[in-house]
Amino acid sequence: MNALDLLKQDHDKVRDLLTQLVNTTEQAGKKRPELLAKIEKELHVHTQIEEEIFYPAFVKAAKNKQDEKLYHEAREEHRAVENMVMPDLKNTDPGGVEFSGRAKVLKELVEHHASEEEEEMFEHARKLISKSELEQLGEEMEARKKQLLAS
Ligand SMILES: [Fe+2]
Ligand SMILES: [Fe+2]
C-alpha cells in the first residue's frame, strides 16, 4: 500500500477511537480504560513507523527549511502526546470529570497533528517522493507495524 494511504488509514482509526473516548461519560466504568489502552497502542505503533521509516524518507527528500520545520514540529507533537498528555490521562481517575477534560485535549492535539500531516507534510511528500518509493515505504511500514503489534 502507498505510504500516505496507510498513514491516513491509521489516522482515521485513531480519530474514530478518540471520538468514542470523548463521548463516554464518568459512568463508563471499564470502557474508558479499554478505549484508552487501544488508543495508546495505535498511537504508539503509528508514531514508531512514522519516526523510523516515513519521517527520515521525508526529511531526506525535503528541499527547503519549511519541510524541515514540519518534520521537527511533528516530532515535538509526538513527544508531547507520548510523554505528557498520554501518561497524565492514564493516571487520571476515569470516573471523574477531569478525565473528560484531558481526553478532549488529547483528541484536539492528535487531530491537529494528523490534519497538519495530511494537509502539509503528506501533500509535500507526494511531490518530493516518487510513487514507487512511496509504495516501498508503505510496504516497509506495514511489515514493521505487524511486528510491533505482535510484540
Ligand atoms: Fe505523526
Ligand atoms: Fe501520523
Short mmCIF file of C-alpha atoms and ligand atoms in Angstrom, two decimals:
data_model
loop_
_atom_site.label_atom_id
_atom_site.label_comp_id
_atom_site.label_asym_id
_atom_site.label_seq_id
_atom_site.Cartn_x
_atom_site.Cartn_y
_atom_site.Cartn_z
CA MET A 1 0.00 0.00 0.00
CA ASN A 2 1.09 3.56 -0.66
CA ALA A 3 2.73 5.01 2.49
CA LEU A 4 0.43 8.03 2.56
CA ASP A 5 -2.72 5.89 2.31
CA LEU A 6 -1.50 3.65 5.11
CA LEU A 7 -0.77 6.57 7.42
CA LYS A 8 -4.10 8.20 6.59
CA GLN A 9 -5.88 4.94 7.43
CA ASP A 10 -4.18 4.89 10.83
CA HIS A 11 -5.23 8.50 11.42
CA ASP A 12 -8.86 7.70 10.66
CA LYS A 13 -8.82 4.75 13.03
CA VAL A 14 -7.41 6.86 15.88
CA ARG A 15 -9.83 9.71 15.12
CA ASP A 16 -12.70 7.27 15.47
CA LEU A 17 -11.38 5.84 18.75
CA LEU A 18 -10.83 9.33 20.16
CA THR A 19 -14.37 10.33 19.25
CA GLN A 20 -15.64 7.25 21.06
CA LEU A 21 -13.50 8.16 24.07
CA VAL A 22 -14.75 11.75 24.41
CA ASN A 23 -18.31 10.54 24.01
CA THR A 24 -18.01 8.36 27.12
CA THR A 25 -19.20 9.66 30.47
CA GLU A 26 -17.94 9.35 34.02
CA GLN A 27 -20.24 6.34 34.34
CA ALA A 28 -18.44 4.50 31.55
CA GLY A 29 -16.68 2.20 34.04
CA LYS A 30 -14.27 -0.06 32.22
CA LYS A 31 -14.97 1.39 28.79
CA ARG A 32 -12.68 4.40 29.23
CA PRO A 33 -9.55 2.46 30.24
CA GLU A 34 -10.24 -0.06 27.48
CA LEU A 35 -10.54 2.61 24.82
CA LEU A 36 -7.55 4.46 26.18
CA ALA A 37 -5.39 1.33 26.03
CA LYS A 38 -6.41 0.82 22.39
CA ILE A 39 -5.63 4.43 21.53
CA GLU A 40 -2.28 4.27 23.27
CA LYS A 41 -1.25 1.17 21.33
CA GLU A 42 -2.43 2.58 17.99
CA LEU A 43 -0.68 5.88 18.55
CA HIS A 44 2.50 4.22 19.72
CA VAL A 45 2.77 1.93 16.71
CA HIS A 46 1.86 4.74 14.31
CA THR A 47 4.40 7.12 15.85
CA GLN A 48 7.08 4.45 15.63
CA ILE A 49 6.57 3.70 11.95
CA GLU A 50 6.50 7.39 11.12
CA GLU A 51 9.65 8.14 13.04
CA GLU A 52 11.55 5.05 11.92
CA ILE A 53 10.51 4.93 8.29
CA PHE A 54 8.40 7.77 6.92
CA TYR A 55 9.89 10.88 8.52
CA PRO A 56 13.51 10.01 7.63
CA ALA A 57 12.46 9.50 4.00
CA PHE A 58 10.59 12.81 4.04
CA VAL A 59 13.46 14.75 5.55
CA LYS A 60 15.88 13.19 3.08
CA ALA A 61 13.67 14.30 0.20
CA ALA A 62 13.00 17.74 1.71
CA LYS A 63 14.33 20.61 -0.32
CA ASN A 64 13.64 23.58 1.92
CA LYS A 65 13.58 24.77 5.52
CA GLN A 66 9.79 24.77 5.61
CA ASP A 67 9.70 20.99 5.16
CA GLU A 68 12.44 20.50 7.73
CA LYS A 69 10.41 22.59 10.16
CA LEU A 70 7.34 20.43 9.51
CA TYR A 71 9.40 17.42 10.47
CA HIS A 72 10.69 18.92 13.73
CA GLU A 73 7.27 20.22 14.69
CA ALA A 74 5.71 16.80 14.08
CA ARG A 75 8.31 15.09 16.26
CA GLU A 76 7.69 17.55 19.09
CA GLU A 77 3.99 16.85 18.90
CA HIS A 78 4.65 13.12 19.10
CA ARG A 79 6.76 13.73 22.20
CA ALA A 80 4.12 15.92 23.82
CA VAL A 81 1.46 13.25 23.34
CA GLU A 82 3.58 10.24 24.30
CA ASN A 83 5.46 11.77 27.21
CA MET A 84 2.97 14.19 28.71
CA VAL A 85 -0.65 14.03 27.67
CA MET A 86 -0.98 10.24 27.46
CA PRO A 87 0.79 9.45 30.77
CA ASP A 88 -1.32 12.12 32.55
CA LEU A 89 -4.53 10.74 31.16
CA LYS A 90 -3.59 7.20 32.17
CA ASN A 91 -3.10 8.45 35.73
CA THR A 92 -6.46 10.19 35.83
CA ASP A 93 -9.47 8.63 37.50
CA PRO A 94 -11.76 7.51 34.65
CA GLY A 95 -14.72 8.13 36.92
CA GLY A 96 -14.08 11.86 37.18
CA VAL A 97 -14.73 14.95 35.07
CA GLU A 98 -11.00 15.74 34.96
CA PHE A 99 -10.68 12.72 32.69
CA SER A 100 -13.20 14.22 30.26
CA GLY A 101 -11.19 17.44 30.01
CA ARG A 102 -7.91 15.66 29.48
CA ALA A 103 -9.39 13.27 26.91
CA LYS A 104 -10.65 16.27 24.96
CA VAL A 105 -7.20 17.84 24.93
CA LEU A 106 -5.67 14.58 23.70
CA LYS A 107 -8.24 14.44 20.91
CA GLU A 108 -7.60 18.04 19.88
CA LEU A 109 -3.84 17.58 19.86
CA VAL A 110 -3.94 14.40 17.83
CA GLU A 111 -6.47 15.84 15.38
CA HIS A 112 -4.38 18.96 14.89
CA HIS A 113 -1.28 16.83 14.34
CA ALA A 114 -2.95 14.43 11.90
CA SER A 115 -4.52 17.25 9.86
CA GLU A 116 -1.23 19.06 9.61
CA GLU A 117 0.47 15.89 8.40
CA GLU A 118 -2.25 15.19 5.86
CA GLU A 119 -2.63 18.72 4.56
CA GLU A 120 1.02 19.77 4.55
CA MET A 121 3.61 17.04 5.05
CA PHE A 122 1.85 14.33 3.01
CA GLU A 123 0.98 16.77 0.24
CA HIS A 124 4.61 17.84 0.00
CA ALA A 125 5.75 14.21 0.18
CA ARG A 126 3.55 13.39 -2.79
CA LYS A 127 5.60 15.86 -4.83
CA LEU A 128 9.02 15.07 -3.36
CA ILE A 129 8.93 11.27 -3.25
CA SER A 130 8.25 9.06 -6.26
CA LYS A 131 5.21 6.81 -6.43
CA SER A 132 7.32 3.68 -6.39
CA GLU A 133 9.26 4.83 -3.37
CA LEU A 134 6.02 5.65 -1.56
CA GLU A 135 4.83 2.11 -2.31
CA GLN A 136 8.08 0.70 -1.00
CA LEU A 137 7.85 2.79 2.19
CA GLY A 138 4.28 1.65 2.65
CA GLU A 139 5.32 -1.98 2.48
CA GLU A 140 8.13 -1.43 4.97
CA MET A 141 5.74 0.28 7.36
CA GLU A 142 3.13 -2.45 7.04
CA ALA A 143 5.71 -5.07 7.92
CA ARG A 144 7.04 -3.06 10.85
CA LYS A 145 3.51 -2.45 12.08
CA LYS A 146 2.80 -6.18 12.18
CA GLN A 147 5.98 -6.73 14.12
CA LEU A 148 5.17 -4.01 16.66
CA LEU A 149 1.58 -5.12 17.11
CA ALA A 150 2.74 -8.65 17.83
CA SER A 151 5.20 -7.55 20.50
FE FE B 1 2.63 11.86 13.38
FE FE B 2 0.57 10.45 11.52
#
